[in-house]
Structure formats: structure tokens, C-alpha cells
């Protein structure tokens, strides 16, 4: 047997939610941020680790819409995602924070089987009245 990863271990890594994810904004699907997702057991958290400013926007913004201790902190490093695993490592439920709006939304996320896309649905109240986004794994 070779010294490399066991085939099952490699397959688990492909489907893992942990890693760096690119988010997109607007109808033009422009890169907006890179989120570093870390998983500790069934708990998943995500922080902004890179930011792609719009024309005329500060390249190192602070969170003016944040409340409490996060108000006025740099966007880089800001925790925006906190979820718990629901089923087999591919479904998660929790909250996502939108620093542009200053609002925290309930969130469901589904990791695609190939591990390359993460579909998120943020909502207030019921999922039907939410907004969906797809984050793409940064390779």
C-alpha cells in the first residue's frame, strides 16, 4: 500500500465543508469575498479572509452596520457564519451575517456532493421568503 492518503480519507476531504469559499454579488456575479470555513465537530464557522471592493469602495472597510462589539471592526476577520451539521456532513443550519446590511439571517446550507459548491439560503421567518447564494470552493 502506498504512503499517500487512503482512498476513503481522500473522498471525505473532497466533500468537506472546511476550506476557502468565494462569494459573489449582483447580477454580474462579481467576486465579493473569500470566506474561510472551519469545522469543529458538528459546529461550522466562517470568517471573511479576503475582500474584493466595488469601484470607489474602501479596500479595507470597517463594519459600520455591525452591532455591539463588532461595530467599527475591520471586515477582514469578521465572523459571518455559524452553523451546525444536520445530516451526514452535507446539510447545515444556523445563521449568516450580512455586513453590508447589518442583519443576521437564519440559514440553511447544502454542500454539493463534489464539494465544489455550497448553496446557502438566508431568511427571516420561513425559508420561502429568503435569498439564495452559491459559494464556490477556492482551489
PDB file of C-alpha atoms in Angstrom:
ATOM      1  CA  UNK A   1       0.000   0.000   0.000  1.00  0.00           C
ATOM      2  CA  UNK A   2       1.337   3.491  -0.829  1.00  0.00           C
ATOM      3  CA  UNK A   3       2.199   6.130   1.761  1.00  0.00           C
ATOM      4  CA  UNK A   4      -0.481   8.517   0.359  1.00  0.00           C
ATOM      5  CA  UNK A   5      -3.966   9.124   1.686  1.00  0.00           C
ATOM      6  CA  UNK A   6      -6.307   6.202   1.994  1.00  0.00           C
ATOM      7  CA  UNK A   7      -8.926   6.464  -0.828  1.00  0.00           C
ATOM      8  CA  UNK A   8     -11.792   6.834   1.672  1.00  0.00           C
ATOM      9  CA  UNK A   9      -9.970   9.625   3.523  1.00  0.00           C
ATOM     10  CA  UNK A  10      -9.414  11.464   0.231  1.00  0.00           C
ATOM     11  CA  UNK A  11     -13.117  11.130  -0.640  1.00  0.00           C
ATOM     12  CA  UNK A  12     -14.101  12.562   2.751  1.00  0.00           C
ATOM     13  CA  UNK A  13     -11.813  15.571   2.210  1.00  0.00           C
ATOM     14  CA  UNK A  14     -13.403  16.324  -1.188  1.00  0.00           C
ATOM     15  CA  UNK A  15     -16.849  16.558   0.429  1.00  0.00           C
ATOM     16  CA  UNK A  16     -15.705  18.508   3.497  1.00  0.00           C
ATOM     17  CA  UNK A  17     -17.192  21.946   4.111  1.00  0.00           C
ATOM     18  CA  UNK A  18     -13.994  23.317   5.677  1.00  0.00           C
ATOM     19  CA  UNK A  19     -11.919  25.460   3.359  1.00  0.00           C
ATOM     20  CA  UNK A  20     -11.954  28.744   1.476  1.00  0.00           C
ATOM     21  CA  UNK A  21     -15.091  29.810  -0.414  1.00  0.00           C
ATOM     22  CA  UNK A  22     -15.654  32.685  -2.863  1.00  0.00           C
ATOM     23  CA  UNK A  23     -18.895  34.658  -2.557  1.00  0.00           C
ATOM     24  CA  UNK A  24     -20.410  36.676  -5.390  1.00  0.00           C
ATOM     25  CA  UNK A  25     -22.560  39.812  -5.630  1.00  0.00           C
ATOM     26  CA  UNK A  26     -25.064  41.250  -8.019  1.00  0.00           C
ATOM     27  CA  UNK A  27     -26.438  40.234 -11.371  1.00  0.00           C
ATOM     28  CA  UNK A  28     -22.948  40.360 -12.871  1.00  0.00           C
ATOM     29  CA  UNK A  29     -21.815  37.653 -10.448  1.00  0.00           C
ATOM     30  CA  UNK A  30     -18.708  39.597  -9.358  1.00  0.00           C
ATOM     31  CA  UNK A  31     -16.369  38.188  -6.720  1.00  0.00           C
ATOM     32  CA  UNK A  32     -17.160  39.799  -3.375  1.00  0.00           C
ATOM     33  CA  UNK A  33     -15.290  37.998  -0.603  1.00  0.00           C
ATOM     34  CA  UNK A  34     -13.422  34.873   0.417  1.00  0.00           C
ATOM     35  CA  UNK A  35     -14.803  33.081   3.466  1.00  0.00           C
ATOM     36  CA  UNK A  36     -12.636  30.677   5.474  1.00  0.00           C
ATOM     37  CA  UNK A  37     -14.867  27.956   6.884  1.00  0.00           C
ATOM     38  CA  UNK A  38     -13.634  25.958   9.844  1.00  0.00           C
ATOM     39  CA  UNK A  39     -15.349  22.895  11.221  1.00  0.00           C
ATOM     40  CA  UNK A  40     -15.002  21.765  14.834  1.00  0.00           C
ATOM     41  CA  UNK A  41     -17.043  18.603  15.271  1.00  0.00           C
ATOM     42  CA  UNK A  42     -20.593  19.436  14.170  1.00  0.00           C
ATOM     43  CA  UNK A  43     -20.042  23.226  14.506  1.00  0.00           C
ATOM     44  CA  UNK A  44     -19.111  25.247  11.415  1.00  0.00           C
ATOM     45  CA  UNK A  45     -17.952  28.879  11.463  1.00  0.00           C
ATOM     46  CA  UNK A  46     -16.912  31.190   8.652  1.00  0.00           C
ATOM     47  CA  UNK A  47     -14.846  34.398   8.615  1.00  0.00           C
ATOM     48  CA  UNK A  48     -14.104  36.905   5.860  1.00  0.00           C
ATOM     49  CA  UNK A  49     -10.417  36.489   4.929  1.00  0.00           C
ATOM     50  CA  UNK A  50     -10.318  38.437   1.656  1.00  0.00           C
ATOM     51  CA  UNK A  51     -12.462  41.171   0.173  1.00  0.00           C
ATOM     52  CA  UNK A  52     -12.967  42.416  -3.406  1.00  0.00           C
ATOM     53  CA  UNK A  53     -14.076  46.071  -3.247  1.00  0.00           C
ATOM     54  CA  UNK A  54     -16.500  47.588  -5.729  1.00  0.00           C
ATOM     55  CA  UNK A  55     -15.224  50.625  -7.670  1.00  0.00           C
ATOM     56  CA  UNK A  56     -14.870  53.558  -5.263  1.00  0.00           C
ATOM     57  CA  UNK A  57     -15.212  51.347  -2.197  1.00  0.00           C
ATOM     58  CA  UNK A  58     -12.583  51.246   0.570  1.00  0.00           C
ATOM     59  CA  UNK A  59     -10.212  48.297   0.100  1.00  0.00           C
ATOM     60  CA  UNK A  60     -10.022  47.776   3.907  1.00  0.00           C
ATOM     61  CA  UNK A  61     -13.559  48.548   5.104  1.00  0.00           C
ATOM     62  CA  UNK A  62     -14.796  48.536   8.634  1.00  0.00           C
ATOM     63  CA  UNK A  63     -18.194  47.213   9.678  1.00  0.00           C
ATOM     64  CA  UNK A  64     -20.324  50.297  10.178  1.00  0.00           C
ATOM     65  CA  UNK A  65     -23.557  48.266  10.192  1.00  0.00           C
ATOM     66  CA  UNK A  66     -22.391  45.801  12.860  1.00  0.00           C
ATOM     67  CA  UNK A  67     -23.924  45.943  16.304  1.00  0.00           C
ATOM     68  CA  UNK A  68     -22.253  45.558  19.682  1.00  0.00           C
ATOM     69  CA  UNK A  69     -18.597  44.581  19.942  1.00  0.00           C
ATOM     70  CA  UNK A  70     -18.227  44.102  16.164  1.00  0.00           C
ATOM     71  CA  UNK A  71     -19.205  47.685  15.301  1.00  0.00           C
ATOM     72  CA  UNK A  72     -16.298  49.540  13.718  1.00  0.00           C
ATOM     73  CA  UNK A  73     -14.134  46.429  13.382  1.00  0.00           C
ATOM     74  CA  UNK A  74     -12.446  45.585  10.069  1.00  0.00           C
ATOM     75  CA  UNK A  75     -14.477  43.425   7.707  1.00  0.00           C
ATOM     76  CA  UNK A  76     -11.443  41.165   7.281  1.00  0.00           C
ATOM     77  CA  UNK A  77     -11.589  38.597  10.057  1.00  0.00           C
ATOM     78  CA  UNK A  78     -15.279  39.211  10.780  1.00  0.00           C
ATOM     79  CA  UNK A  79     -17.245  36.046  11.657  1.00  0.00           C
ATOM     80  CA  UNK A  80     -20.292  35.889   9.398  1.00  0.00           C
ATOM     81  CA  UNK A  81     -21.313  32.241   9.510  1.00  0.00           C
ATOM     82  CA  UNK A  82     -22.237  29.902  12.360  1.00  0.00           C
ATOM     83  CA  UNK A  83     -23.964  26.600  11.651  1.00  0.00           C
ATOM     84  CA  UNK A  84     -24.486  23.081  12.973  1.00  0.00           C
ATOM     85  CA  UNK A  85     -24.326  19.921  10.863  1.00  0.00           C
ATOM     86  CA  UNK A  86     -27.713  18.361  10.186  1.00  0.00           C
ATOM     87  CA  UNK A  87     -27.200  15.265   8.058  1.00  0.00           C
ATOM     88  CA  UNK A  88     -24.070  13.406   7.084  1.00  0.00           C
ATOM     89  CA  UNK A  89     -21.833  16.454   6.736  1.00  0.00           C
ATOM     90  CA  UNK A  90     -23.656  17.873   3.705  1.00  0.00           C
ATOM     91  CA  UNK A  91     -26.527  19.837   5.314  1.00  0.00           C
ATOM     92  CA  UNK A  92     -26.146  22.613   7.866  1.00  0.00           C
ATOM     93  CA  UNK A  93     -28.418  25.049   9.683  1.00  0.00           C
ATOM     94  CA  UNK A  94     -27.608  28.204  11.629  1.00  0.00           C
ATOM     95  CA  UNK A  95     -27.077  31.913  10.946  1.00  0.00           C
ATOM     96  CA  UNK A  96     -25.309  34.075   8.386  1.00  0.00           C
ATOM     97  CA  UNK A  97     -24.477  37.760   8.896  1.00  0.00           C
ATOM     98  CA  UNK A  98     -24.566  40.227   6.001  1.00  0.00           C
ATOM     99  CA  UNK A  99     -22.140  43.054   6.910  1.00  0.00           C
ATOM    100  CA  UNK A 100     -23.442  45.268   4.090  1.00  0.00           C
ATOM    101  CA  UNK A 101     -26.971  45.219   5.531  1.00  0.00           C
ATOM    102  CA  UNK A 102     -26.015  44.736   9.163  1.00  0.00           C
ATOM    103  CA  UNK A 103     -28.510  41.898   9.508  1.00  0.00           C
ATOM    104  CA  UNK A 104     -28.240  38.335  10.717  1.00  0.00           C
ATOM    105  CA  UNK A 105     -30.354  35.787   8.899  1.00  0.00           C
ATOM    106  CA  UNK A 106     -31.289  32.218   9.664  1.00  0.00           C
ATOM    107  CA  UNK A 107     -29.519  30.000   7.187  1.00  0.00           C
ATOM    108  CA  UNK A 108     -29.594  26.552   5.645  1.00  0.00           C
ATOM    109  CA  UNK A 109     -26.635  25.349   3.612  1.00  0.00           C
ATOM    110  CA  UNK A 110     -26.124  22.327   1.426  1.00  0.00           C
ATOM    111  CA  UNK A 111     -22.715  21.135   0.312  1.00  0.00           C
ATOM    112  CA  UNK A 112     -22.806  19.640  -3.174  1.00  0.00           C
ATOM    113  CA  UNK A 113     -21.611  16.031  -3.461  1.00  0.00           C
ATOM    114  CA  UNK A 114     -18.464  17.021  -5.379  1.00  0.00           C
ATOM    115  CA  UNK A 115     -17.567  19.505  -2.602  1.00  0.00           C
ATOM    116  CA  UNK A 116     -17.084  22.401  -5.040  1.00  0.00           C
ATOM    117  CA  UNK A 117     -20.250  24.417  -4.354  1.00  0.00           C
ATOM    118  CA  UNK A 118     -22.063  25.436  -1.203  1.00  0.00           C
ATOM    119  CA  UNK A 119     -25.693  26.518  -1.638  1.00  0.00           C
ATOM    120  CA  UNK A 120     -26.905  28.879   1.112  1.00  0.00           C
ATOM    121  CA  UNK A 121     -30.398  30.158   1.769  1.00  0.00           C
ATOM    122  CA  UNK A 122     -30.697  33.067   4.179  1.00  0.00           C
ATOM    123  CA  UNK A 123     -34.109  34.013   5.509  1.00  0.00           C
ATOM    124  CA  UNK A 124     -36.140  35.683   8.220  1.00  0.00           C
ATOM    125  CA  UNK A 125     -39.157  33.725   9.384  1.00  0.00           C
ATOM    126  CA  UNK A 126     -39.607  30.969   6.805  1.00  0.00           C
ATOM    127  CA  UNK A 127     -37.242  29.774   4.067  1.00  0.00           C
ATOM    128  CA  UNK A 128     -39.769  30.556   1.337  1.00  0.00           C
ATOM    129  CA  UNK A 129     -39.130  34.299   1.757  1.00  0.00           C
ATOM    130  CA  UNK A 130     -35.341  34.166   1.681  1.00  0.00           C
ATOM    131  CA  UNK A 131     -32.458  34.715  -0.698  1.00  0.00           C
ATOM    132  CA  UNK A 132     -30.180  32.033  -2.092  1.00  0.00           C
ATOM    133  CA  UNK A 133     -26.487  32.218  -2.939  1.00  0.00           C
ATOM    134  CA  UNK A 134     -23.959  29.761  -4.220  1.00  0.00           C
ATOM    135  CA  UNK A 135     -20.416  29.931  -2.901  1.00  0.00           C
ATOM    136  CA  UNK A 136     -17.638  28.295  -4.904  1.00  0.00           C
ATOM    137  CA  UNK A 137     -14.690  26.493  -3.338  1.00  0.00           C
ATOM    138  CA  UNK A 138     -11.410  28.326  -3.875  1.00  0.00           C
ATOM    139  CA  UNK A 139      -8.889  25.827  -5.171  1.00  0.00           C
TER     140      UNK A 139
END
